[in-house]
Coordinates of C-alpha atoms in Angstrom, one line a residue:
Chain A
M66 CA 20.4 -2.0 -30.9
T67 CA 21.8 -4.1 -28.1
T68 CA 25.8 -4.7 -27.3
E69 CA 27.4 -6.6 -24.3
T70 CA 30.1 -6.6 -22.0
S71 CA 31.0 -8.5 -19.1
T72 CA 33.1 -8.1 -16.4
P73 CA 35.6 -11.4 -16.8
A74 CA 35.7 -12.2 -12.9
A75 CA 32.4 -11.8 -12.1
A76 CA 31.5 -14.1 -15.5
A77 CA 33.8 -16.6 -14.4
A78 CA 33.1 -16.5 -10.6
P79 CA 29.6 -15.3 -10.3
E80 CA 29.2 -14.3 -6.5
H81 CA 26.3 -16.0 -5.2
P82 CA 24.0 -16.7 -8.0
G83 CA 23.3 -19.6 -6.0
D84 CA 21.6 -17.9 -3.4
Y85 CA 18.8 -16.0 -5.3
V86 CA 16.0 -16.9 -3.2
H87 CA 13.7 -17.5 -5.9
G88 CA 15.6 -19.6 -8.1
Y89 CA 16.6 -19.1 -12.0
S90 CA 13.6 -21.7 -13.4
R91 CA 11.7 -20.4 -16.3
T92 CA 8.4 -20.9 -14.3
E93 CA 10.1 -17.8 -12.3
A94 CA 10.9 -16.0 -15.1
R95 CA 7.1 -16.1 -16.5
R96 CA 6.0 -15.0 -12.6
L97 CA 8.4 -12.1 -12.7
G98 CA 7.2 -11.1 -16.2
D99 CA 3.6 -11.4 -15.2
Q100 CA 4.3 -9.1 -11.8
A101 CA 6.0 -6.7 -13.8
D102 CA 2.7 -6.1 -16.4
T103 CA 0.6 -5.8 -13.5
L104 CA 2.8 -3.6 -11.5
A105 CA 4.3 -1.3 -14.0
E106 CA 2.3 1.6 -13.9
L107 CA 2.2 1.8 -10.1
L108 CA 6.0 1.3 -9.7
H109 CA 7.4 3.3 -12.4
A110 CA 5.0 6.4 -12.4
G111 CA 7.2 9.1 -12.1
T112 CA 10.3 7.6 -13.5
A113 CA 11.2 8.9 -16.7
Y114 CA 14.5 10.1 -18.2
P115 CA 15.8 12.4 -20.7
A116 CA 16.3 11.2 -24.1
G117 CA 19.9 10.7 -24.1
S118 CA 20.8 10.3 -20.7
Q119 CA 23.0 7.5 -19.4
V120 CA 21.1 5.0 -17.5
L121 CA 22.3 1.9 -15.6
E122 CA 19.7 -0.6 -14.7
A123 CA 21.7 -2.9 -11.8
G124 CA 20.5 -6.4 -11.6
C125 CA 18.1 -6.4 -14.4
G126 CA 17.4 -10.0 -14.3
V127 CA 15.2 -11.4 -17.0
G128 CA 14.1 -7.6 -18.1
A129 CA 11.0 -7.4 -16.5
Q130 CA 11.1 -4.0 -15.4
T131 CA 13.4 -3.1 -18.6
V132 CA 11.0 -3.3 -20.4
H133 CA 8.5 -1.0 -18.9
L134 CA 11.8 1.5 -18.1
L135 CA 12.4 1.7 -22.0
A136 CA 8.7 2.3 -22.4
A137 CA 9.0 5.2 -20.4
S138 CA 12.2 6.9 -21.0
P139 CA 12.4 6.8 -25.4
G140 CA 15.7 7.4 -26.5
V141 CA 17.8 6.9 -23.2
R142 CA 21.0 5.0 -23.4
L143 CA 20.7 2.0 -21.3
T144 CA 23.2 -0.1 -19.5
A145 CA 21.2 -3.2 -18.5
A146 CA 23.9 -5.2 -15.8
D147 CA 23.1 -9.2 -14.3
L148 CA 25.1 -11.0 -12.5
S149 CA 23.2 -14.1 -14.6
A150 CA 24.0 -14.7 -17.6
D151 CA 21.3 -16.9 -18.2
S152 CA 19.0 -14.3 -17.2
L153 CA 20.4 -11.4 -19.3
A154 CA 19.6 -13.7 -22.1
L155 CA 16.0 -13.7 -21.2
A156 CA 16.4 -10.1 -20.9
R157 CA 17.9 -9.4 -24.0
T158 CA 15.0 -11.6 -25.4
R159 CA 12.0 -9.5 -23.6
V160 CA 13.7 -6.4 -25.1
A161 CA 14.1 -7.7 -28.5
A162 CA 10.5 -8.4 -28.7
Q163 CA 9.0 -5.6 -27.2
A164 CA 11.4 -2.5 -27.9
P165 CA 13.5 -3.5 -30.4
A166 CA 14.4 0.1 -31.4
A167 CA 16.1 0.6 -27.5
D168 CA 20.0 1.3 -27.0
V169 CA 21.0 -1.1 -24.6
I170 CA 24.2 -2.3 -23.2
W171 CA 24.3 -5.8 -21.9
H172 CA 26.9 -5.8 -19.0
H173 CA 27.4 -9.7 -17.5
G174 CA 29.1 -8.9 -14.0
D175 CA 28.4 -8.0 -10.4
L176 CA 26.8 -4.5 -9.6
H177 CA 29.3 -4.2 -7.0
R178 CA 32.4 -4.4 -9.3
L179 CA 31.3 -2.2 -12.0
P180 CA 33.8 -1.5 -14.9
F181 CA 32.6 1.6 -15.4
P182 CA 34.6 4.9 -15.0
D183 CA 33.7 7.2 -11.6
G184 CA 30.5 9.5 -12.7
S185 CA 29.6 7.5 -15.9
F186 CA 25.9 7.5 -15.4
D187 CA 23.0 10.3 -15.0
H188 CA 20.5 7.9 -13.7
V189 CA 20.6 4.8 -11.7
F190 CA 17.4 2.2 -11.7
L191 CA 17.4 -1.0 -9.3
C192 CA 14.1 -3.0 -9.0
F193 CA 14.1 -5.8 -6.3
V194 CA 17.7 -6.3 -6.2
L195 CA 18.9 -4.6 -2.5
E196 CA 16.6 -7.4 -1.2
H197 CA 18.9 -10.2 -2.3
L198 CA 22.5 -8.3 -0.9
P199 CA 24.3 -9.5 1.9
D200 CA 25.2 -6.0 1.9
P201 CA 23.2 -3.3 0.7
T202 CA 24.6 -0.3 1.8
A203 CA 27.9 -1.4 0.0
G204 CA 26.0 -2.4 -3.1
L205 CA 24.7 1.0 -3.1
A206 CA 28.1 2.8 -2.4
A207 CA 29.1 1.0 -5.5
L208 CA 26.3 1.9 -7.6
R209 CA 27.0 5.7 -6.4
R210 CA 30.3 5.9 -7.6
V211 CA 29.6 5.0 -11.0
L212 CA 26.7 8.1 -11.0
R213 CA 27.6 11.8 -11.5
P214 CA 27.4 14.2 -9.2
G215 CA 23.9 15.5 -9.6
G216 CA 22.5 12.5 -10.7
T217 CA 19.6 10.4 -9.5
I218 CA 19.2 6.6 -8.4
T219 CA 15.5 5.3 -8.4
V220 CA 15.0 2.2 -6.0
I221 CA 12.0 0.2 -5.9
E222 CA 11.6 -3.0 -3.4
G223 CA 9.1 -4.8 -1.3
D224 CA 8.4 -6.1 2.3
H225 CA 6.5 -9.2 2.4
G226 CA 6.0 -7.5 6.3
S227 CA 3.0 -5.4 4.3
A228 CA 1.2 -8.4 3.1
L229 CA -2.2 -8.3 4.5
F230 CA -4.7 -10.9 3.8
H231 CA -8.0 -11.8 4.4
P232 CA -9.4 -14.0 5.5
E233 CA -6.4 -14.1 8.3
S234 CA -5.1 -17.4 8.9
P235 CA -1.6 -18.1 11.2
A236 CA -0.7 -21.0 8.7
A237 CA -0.7 -18.4 5.9
R238 CA 1.6 -16.0 8.1
R239 CA 3.6 -19.1 8.8
T240 CA 4.1 -20.1 5.3
V241 CA 4.7 -16.3 4.5
D242 CA 7.5 -16.1 7.1
H243 CA 9.1 -19.1 5.6
L244 CA 9.7 -16.9 2.6
V245 CA 11.1 -14.2 4.7
R246 CA 13.6 -16.7 6.7
L247 CA 15.2 -18.3 3.2
Q248 CA 15.7 -15.0 2.1
A249 CA 17.5 -14.1 5.4
R250 CA 19.3 -17.7 5.3
A251 CA 20.5 -16.8 1.9
G252 CA 22.1 -13.3 3.0
G253 CA 18.9 -11.2 2.0
D254 CA 16.3 -9.6 3.0
G255 CA 12.5 -9.8 2.4
L256 CA 11.9 -6.6 5.2
L257 CA 14.2 -4.6 3.5
G258 CA 11.6 -2.0 1.7
R259 CA 11.0 0.3 5.0
R260 CA 14.8 0.5 5.3
L261 CA 15.6 2.3 2.2
Q262 CA 15.4 5.6 3.3
P263 CA 18.3 5.1 6.0
L264 CA 20.4 2.8 3.8
L265 CA 20.7 5.0 0.8
T266 CA 21.6 7.8 3.5
A267 CA 24.7 5.2 4.9
A268 CA 25.6 4.9 1.2
G269 CA 25.8 9.0 1.0
F270 CA 23.0 9.7 -1.0
A271 CA 21.1 12.9 -0.2
R272 CA 17.4 14.2 -0.9
V273 CA 16.5 10.5 -0.4
S274 CA 12.7 10.5 -0.5
V275 CA 10.5 7.3 -0.2
R276 CA 7.5 6.8 -1.2
P277 CA 5.1 3.5 -0.6
R278 CA 3.4 2.1 -3.5
T279 CA 0.7 0.1 -2.4
V280 CA -1.2 -2.6 -4.1
Y281 CA -4.4 -3.8 -3.1
A282 CA -6.9 -6.0 -4.4
D283 CA -10.5 -7.4 -3.6
D284 CA -13.2 -8.6 -5.6
S285 CA -14.0 -5.6 -7.3
R286 CA -10.6 -5.6 -9.4
P287 CA -10.7 -9.5 -10.5
A288 CA -7.4 -8.5 -12.7
L289 CA -5.6 -7.4 -10.0
V290 CA -6.7 -10.3 -8.4
E291 CA -5.2 -12.6 -10.6
G292 CA -2.0 -10.6 -11.6
F293 CA -1.2 -10.0 -8.5
T294 CA -2.7 -11.9 -5.2
R295 CA -2.5 -15.1 -7.3
R296 CA 0.2 -14.8 -9.6
T297 CA 2.5 -12.8 -8.7
F298 CA 2.7 -13.1 -4.5
V299 CA 1.0 -16.9 -3.8
A300 CA 3.2 -17.8 -7.0
M301 CA 6.4 -16.3 -4.7
V302 CA 5.7 -17.8 -1.7
E303 CA 4.8 -21.6 -3.6
A304 CA 7.8 -21.5 -5.3
V305 CA 9.9 -21.8 -2.0
R306 CA 7.9 -25.3 -1.2
A307 CA 11.1 -27.5 -1.6
E308 CA 13.3 -25.0 -0.1
A309 CA 11.6 -24.5 2.7
L310 CA 11.2 -28.6 3.2
A311 CA 14.8 -28.9 2.5
A312 CA 15.6 -26.7 5.4
G313 CA 13.5 -28.0 7.9
L314 CA 11.3 -25.0 8.3
T315 CA 8.1 -27.0 7.7
T316 CA 6.3 -30.1 6.9
P317 CA 4.4 -30.5 3.3
E318 CA 1.5 -30.8 5.3
D319 CA 2.0 -27.3 7.1
F320 CA 3.2 -25.3 3.9
D321 CA 0.6 -26.6 1.7
R322 CA -2.5 -26.0 4.2
G323 CA -0.8 -22.3 4.2
V324 CA -0.7 -21.9 0.7
T325 CA -4.0 -23.0 0.5
E326 CA -5.5 -20.8 3.2
L327 CA -3.1 -17.7 1.5
R328 CA -5.0 -18.1 -2.1
R329 CA -8.3 -17.5 -0.1
A330 CA -7.5 -13.8 -0.5
A331 CA -7.9 -14.3 -3.8
E332 CA -11.4 -16.1 -3.8
P333 CA -14.4 -14.2 -3.4
G334 CA -14.6 -12.1 -0.4
G335 CA -10.7 -12.2 -0.1
T336 CA -8.6 -9.2 0.2
F337 CA -4.8 -8.8 -0.6
H338 CA -2.8 -5.6 0.5
Y339 CA 1.1 -5.4 -0.1
T340 CA 3.6 -2.1 -0.3
F341 CA 6.2 -1.5 -2.4
F342 CA 8.7 1.6 -1.2
K343 CA 10.2 3.4 -4.0
A344 CA 12.7 5.9 -2.9
V345 CA 14.7 8.3 -5.3
A346 CA 18.0 10.4 -4.1
V347 CA 20.8 12.2 -5.6
R348 CA 24.9 11.5 -5.4
P349 CA 25.9 15.0 -4.2
Chain B
M109 CA -26.5 26.5 14.9
T110 CA -26.2 22.9 17.3
T111 CA -29.0 21.4 18.7
E112 CA -29.4 18.3 20.6
T113 CA -31.2 14.9 20.4
S114 CA -30.8 11.5 22.1
T115 CA -32.2 8.0 22.1
P116 CA -33.8 7.6 25.9
A117 CA -32.9 3.9 25.9
A118 CA -29.2 4.6 24.9
A119 CA -28.7 7.3 27.0
A120 CA -30.2 5.5 30.1
A121 CA -27.7 2.1 29.2
P122 CA -25.1 2.8 26.7
E123 CA -24.4 -0.5 25.5
H124 CA -20.5 -1.0 25.9
P125 CA -19.0 2.2 26.3
G126 CA -16.5 0.7 29.5
D127 CA -15.3 -1.7 26.3
Y128 CA -13.9 1.4 23.9
V129 CA -10.4 0.1 24.1
H130 CA -8.9 3.3 24.2
G131 CA -10.7 4.8 27.0
Y132 CA -12.1 8.0 27.5
S133 CA -9.6 10.3 29.2
R134 CA -8.6 13.8 28.5
T135 CA -5.3 12.7 27.1
E136 CA -6.8 10.0 24.9
A137 CA -9.3 13.1 23.5
R138 CA -5.9 14.9 22.8
R139 CA -4.7 12.1 21.1
L140 CA -7.6 11.7 18.9
G141 CA -7.2 14.9 18.0
D142 CA -3.2 15.3 17.2
Q143 CA -4.0 12.2 15.0
A144 CA -6.7 13.9 12.7
D145 CA -5.2 16.9 12.3
T146 CA -2.1 15.0 11.0
L147 CA -4.2 12.4 9.0
A148 CA -6.8 15.1 8.0
E149 CA -5.5 15.5 4.4
L150 CA -4.8 11.8 4.1
L151 CA -8.0 10.6 4.9
H152 CA -10.9 13.2 4.1
A153 CA -9.4 13.4 0.2
G154 CA -11.7 12.8 -2.3
T155 CA -15.1 13.3 0.3
A156 CA -16.9 16.4 -0.4
Y157 CA -20.6 16.5 0.3
P158 CA -22.7 19.2 -1.7
A159 CA -24.5 22.1 0.4
G160 CA -27.6 21.1 1.8
S161 CA -26.7 17.4 2.3
Q162 CA -28.2 15.5 5.2
V163 CA -25.4 13.9 6.4
L164 CA -24.8 11.2 9.1
E165 CA -21.4 11.0 11.1
A166 CA -21.9 8.0 13.3
G167 CA -19.7 7.6 16.0
C168 CA -18.4 11.3 16.0
G169 CA -16.8 10.5 19.1
V170 CA -14.6 13.9 20.3
G171 CA -15.3 15.4 17.1
A172 CA -11.9 14.8 15.8
Q173 CA -13.1 14.0 12.0
T174 CA -16.2 16.0 12.4
V175 CA -14.4 19.6 12.3
H176 CA -12.5 18.0 9.1
L177 CA -15.8 16.5 7.4
L178 CA -17.2 19.9 8.0
A179 CA -14.2 21.9 6.5
A180 CA -14.5 19.8 3.3
S181 CA -18.4 19.9 3.1
P182 CA -19.4 23.6 3.9
G183 CA -23.1 23.8 3.9
V184 CA -24.2 20.2 4.6
R185 CA -26.7 19.6 7.2
L186 CA -24.9 17.5 9.6
T187 CA -25.9 15.0 12.4
A188 CA -23.4 13.3 14.6
A189 CA -24.2 10.8 16.4
D190 CA -22.1 9.1 19.9
L191 CA -22.5 6.6 22.4
S192 CA -20.9 8.4 24.8
A193 CA -22.0 11.7 26.2
D194 CA -18.9 13.1 27.2
S195 CA -17.4 12.8 23.7
L196 CA -20.4 14.2 22.4
A197 CA -19.6 17.3 24.9
L198 CA -16.2 17.8 23.6
A199 CA -17.0 17.0 20.1
R200 CA -19.4 19.9 20.2
T201 CA -17.0 22.5 21.8
R202 CA -14.6 21.2 19.1
V203 CA -16.8 22.4 16.3
A204 CA -17.9 25.4 18.3
A205 CA -14.5 26.5 18.1
Q206 CA -13.3 25.8 14.6
A207 CA -16.7 25.5 12.6
P208 CA -19.1 27.9 14.6
A209 CA -21.4 28.3 11.4
A210 CA -21.9 24.8 10.8
D211 CA -25.3 23.3 11.1
V212 CA -25.2 20.2 13.6
I213 CA -27.6 18.2 15.1
W214 CA -26.1 16.5 18.1
H215 CA -27.3 12.6 18.4
H216 CA -26.6 11.1 21.9
G217 CA -27.7 7.1 20.9
D218 CA -26.6 4.1 19.7
L219 CA -26.0 3.6 15.8
H220 CA -27.6 0.3 15.5
R221 CA -30.8 2.0 16.9
L222 CA -31.1 5.4 15.4
P223 CA -34.2 6.6 15.7
F224 CA -34.6 8.3 12.2
P225 CA -36.9 7.1 9.6
D226 CA -35.8 5.0 6.7
G227 CA -33.7 6.7 4.1
S228 CA -32.9 9.8 6.0
F229 CA -29.6 10.6 5.1
D230 CA -28.0 11.7 1.9
H231 CA -24.7 10.2 2.9
V232 CA -23.5 8.2 5.6
F233 CA -19.9 8.6 7.1
L234 CA -17.9 6.9 9.9
C235 CA -14.4 6.3 10.9
F236 CA -12.2 4.7 13.4
V237 CA -15.8 2.9 14.6
L238 CA -16.6 -0.4 13.0
E239 CA -13.3 -1.5 14.6
H240 CA -15.2 -1.4 18.2
L241 CA -18.1 -2.8 17.1
P242 CA -18.6 -6.8 18.0
D243 CA -20.8 -6.9 15.0
P244 CA -20.0 -4.9 12.4
T245 CA -21.8 -6.1 9.8
A246 CA -25.2 -5.2 11.9
G247 CA -23.7 -2.0 12.3
L248 CA -23.2 -1.3 8.7
A249 CA -27.1 -2.9 8.2
A250 CA -28.5 -0.7 10.6
L251 CA -26.7 2.5 8.7
R252 CA -28.0 1.2 5.5
R253 CA -31.5 1.1 7.0
V254 CA -31.4 5.2 7.4
L255 CA -29.4 6.1 4.0
R256 CA -31.7 6.7 1.1
P257 CA -31.2 4.4 -2.2
G258 CA -28.4 6.1 -4.3
G259 CA -26.9 7.6 -1.0
T260 CA -23.2 6.8 -0.2
I261 CA -21.4 5.6 2.6
T262 CA -17.9 6.1 3.7
V263 CA -15.7 4.3 6.3
I264 CA -12.3 4.4 7.2
E265 CA -10.6 2.1 9.5
G266 CA -7.0 1.8 10.1
D267 CA -5.0 -1.7 10.5
H268 CA -2.8 -2.6 12.9
G269 CA -0.9 -5.6 11.1
S270 CA -0.1 -3.2 8.5
A271 CA 2.4 -1.3 11.5
L272 CA 6.1 -1.5 9.9
F273 CA 8.6 0.2 11.8
H274 CA 12.6 0.2 11.6
P275 CA 14.3 -0.8 13.3
E276 CA 12.2 -4.3 13.4
S277 CA 11.5 -5.7 16.8
P278 CA 10.2 -8.2 18.3
A279 CA 9.4 -6.8 21.8
A280 CA 7.8 -3.9 20.0
R281 CA 5.8 -6.3 17.6
R282 CA 4.4 -8.1 20.8
T283 CA 3.4 -4.6 22.2
V284 CA 1.5 -3.6 19.1
D285 CA -0.2 -7.5 19.2
H286 CA -1.0 -6.4 22.8
L287 CA -3.5 -3.6 21.4
V288 CA -4.9 -6.1 18.7
R289 CA -6.0 -8.6 21.6
L290 CA -7.1 -5.9 23.7
Q291 CA -8.9 -4.9 21.0
A292 CA -10.3 -8.6 20.5
R293 CA -11.4 -9.2 23.9
A294 CA -13.0 -5.7 23.7
G295 CA -15.5 -7.5 21.2
G296 CA -13.6 -5.3 18.6
D297 CA -10.8 -6.0 15.7
G298 CA -7.5 -3.8 15.5
L299 CA -7.2 -5.9 12.0
L300 CA -10.4 -4.8 10.5
G301 CA -9.2 -2.5 7.7
R302 CA -8.3 -5.2 5.4
R303 CA -11.8 -6.5 5.5
L304 CA -14.0 -3.4 4.7
Q305 CA -15.1 -4.6 1.1
P306 CA -16.7 -8.2 2.6
L307 CA -18.2 -6.4 5.3
L308 CA -20.1 -3.8 3.3
T309 CA -20.7 -6.2 0.5
A310 CA -22.4 -8.4 3.6
A311 CA -24.3 -5.7 5.0
G312 CA -26.1 -5.2 1.5
F313 CA -24.1 -2.1 0.0
A314 CA -23.9 -2.0 -3.8
R315 CA -20.4 -0.6 -5.9
V316 CA -18.1 -0.7 -2.9
S317 CA -14.5 0.6 -3.5
V318 CA -12.2 0.4 -1.2
R319 CA -8.6 1.8 -1.2
P320 CA -5.5 1.9 0.9
R321 CA -4.2 5.3 2.3
T322 CA -0.7 4.7 3.4
V323 CA 1.2 7.0 6.1
Y324 CA 5.2 6.4 5.7
A325 CA 7.1 8.8 8.0
D326 CA 11.2 8.9 8.1
D327 CA 13.9 11.4 8.6
S328 CA 12.6 13.5 5.9
R329 CA 9.2 14.4 7.2
P330 CA 9.8 15.1 10.6
A331 CA 6.0 16.7 11.5
L332 CA 5.1 13.1 10.4
V333 CA 7.3 11.4 12.6
E334 CA 5.9 13.8 15.3
G335 CA 2.3 13.8 14.8
F336 CA 2.0 10.6 13.2
T337 CA 4.5 8.0 14.5
R338 CA 5.0 9.4 17.9
R339 CA 1.7 11.1 18.7
T340 CA -0.3 8.6 17.2
F341 CA 0.7 5.5 16.9
V342 CA 3.2 4.8 19.6
A343 CA 0.6 7.1 21.7
M344 CA -2.1 4.8 21.2
V345 CA -0.5 1.4 22.1
E346 CA 1.2 3.1 25.4
A347 CA -2.3 4.1 26.4
V348 CA -3.3 0.1 26.8
R349 CA -0.6 0.1 29.2
A350 CA -2.3 -0.4 32.2
E351 CA -4.8 -2.4 30.5
A352 CA -2.5 -4.9 29.3
L353 CA -0.6 -5.5 32.0
A354 CA -4.6 -5.7 33.9
A355 CA -5.2 -8.4 31.6
G356 CA -2.0 -10.7 32.5
L357 CA -1.1 -10.4 28.7
T358 CA 2.6 -8.7 29.7
T359 CA 5.0 -7.4 32.5
P360 CA 5.9 -4.3 33.3
E361 CA 9.3 -4.8 32.0
D362 CA 8.4 -6.2 28.7
F363 CA 5.4 -3.9 27.8
D364 CA 7.9 -0.9 28.1
R365 CA 10.8 -2.5 26.7
G366 CA 8.3 -3.3 23.6
V367 CA 7.6 0.7 24.0
T368 CA 10.9 1.9 24.0
E369 CA 12.1 -0.3 20.8
L370 CA 8.7 0.7 19.0
R371 CA 10.0 4.4 19.7
R372 CA 13.0 3.7 17.7
A373 CA 11.0 4.5 14.4
A374 CA 10.5 7.5 16.0
E375 CA 14.3 8.1 16.3
P376 CA 16.8 8.9 13.5
G377 CA 17.0 6.2 11.3
G378 CA 14.2 5.0 12.1
T379 CA 11.2 4.6 9.6
F380 CA 7.3 4.1 10.4
H381 CA 4.3 2.4 7.9
Y382 CA 1.0 2.4 9.0
T383 CA -2.2 1.7 5.9
F384 CA -5.3 3.1 6.9
F385 CA -8.3 1.3 4.1
K386 CA -11.2 3.9 2.8
A387 CA -14.3 2.7 1.2
V388 CA -16.8 4.3 -0.4
A389 CA -20.2 2.5 -1.1
V390 CA -23.7 3.3 -2.1
R391 CA -27.2 2.0 -0.9
P392 CA -28.7 0.0 -3.8

C-alpha cells in the first residue's frame, strides 16, 4: 500500500533542489541504487524497528535506502519524504518492485516544514541528507519536533576526507577536493560525518552515539572494488566533472587525470578506504 | 623465563635507529605504553596463538604490544626482536612486571638479518614497524623466510591520512603533514596502512586479508578522548616539534597553532577518527 501527501508550499517552490550537488539524472539514480545495495549490510546493520512503529524517512531520494529499511523492519508504517517529486516517483517504483507489501506514505515536501503534529513518529531515519543542508542543526531540530519523546533518530553520513586510496596521488586528491568544494558552494558539507555527534547534541538530542562504519576494498574483495570503489566513489567524483569545469575549479586535463589516477585504486594492487558515520540518538 | 640473544653485527652497528621518527626518549616510551593500553582490545582482537606455538614479534620496541600479545596467547614461546638495546631493556622490564611467567627470548638485532633457520616460527607478529622501514617489502620477505610454510603473519599499521578531526583546521592538518614528511625523510611511510595488502602480496605471502580497525572518539567516550586523541595522537604530533623546526618545515608559531587547533578535537564538541589496518597472511 502506498499513499501520497505533499506540502503545498514546498511542492510549489522547492527550496534548493537545483543545489543537490550530485544532480538528478537517471545515471545518478542508478549510481545511488548500486551504492545502496553494496553498502546495505554495512549501513543498515543494527537498525530494525518493531512492526507497527511509525517511522519517518526524511530525504528518501530515489528510495535507495528505503528498500533496505523496509527489508530490515517488516510491518513498520513508513512515511518517506523528499523535496524532489521526480526522486519520489523513482522511489515509489523501486519500493513497488522490491517491497510491494510495504505500508508507505509518500510525502512530497521539505523536511524543515513537515506538516505532521509534534511527536508523530516513533523513529526517524535519514541517510546522506544532512550533507546537503545549509543548516543541518536546523534540519535536525525540525525532525526532533515530529519525533515523540523517547523516540530515536538514526543518521548516516559519509565524510570525503576519509577517502584513502593506494596508489596515493595528488591529482586524485585534488579531484576529490573539487567535489567537497562544490558541495560547500551549494551550501552543503562533504565532510559532515565527523561532526554528527556535536550536530545532534546541538539540535537537542540525548544519548548520542556515533560509530564509524568503514568500507575497505582491495584485490581480495572484487565485488566491493567494483560496487563501491568504482561504481560508487569514482562514479560520484566523475559525475561532478561538468560542474567543476563550469565553476572554473579545474581544467579538463587535470580533472580527467585525477579520475584516471583515482581509478587505479580499483585496479590490481590498488586499495580504497572510506568511512561512513552512523549516529543513533534519542529525543529527550 | 627470559633469555637474550643478539646479532653481533646489528648490535655493533644498528642500521638506522637514529632515524626512528618518534625518537627513543622516556616520554616516548610512556606514550607508546598509553597508546597500547587504550588500543589493545581494538588491535589485538582476533589474534590468539595456540600454547606451545613458536611466535616471533619483529620490532617489539618497548614491549607495548608484547604484553598484550602474551596476555591473549598464554603458553606461546615468544621471540621478541628489536634493533634498539634500550627499547629491549624497557620491554623486558614491562614483560617482567606484567607477564612474569611468559616464555620470552629477547633478541637484539635487525629483522632483515635474523639469525634463525628458515621456517623457525609458526607465527610472526609486527605492529607499527613497517612504517619505519625504507623497504617494507624486503623486511616482509626476510620475515617470510623465518616463517614455516602454512604459518601466519599478522601486521598492524596506522595511516596518518585517516586522521579526521572536528573542528577541521588547515593549521592542524599542516602540522600532521609535518609528521608524515619527517617520517618520509627518515625513509619511512606514515601512510603505509592503506598499502598493506599489496606489500604482503609483493613479499610472497598468500591469503592476504586486510581489515580496517577504526578508532573514533567524541564526548561520549571520555577515556578514549584522553587515551587516544590527546595522549596518543596529539602527543605523537607534538613530539616531532623540535625535529620539524630543525628541518625548516615550519615556524614555532605555526607548529604550535596547529597543535592548539588539533587539541580542539579532544575538547567538548570535538571529535577524532583514525584508522589502523590489520593484515593476516600465510606463507605458502
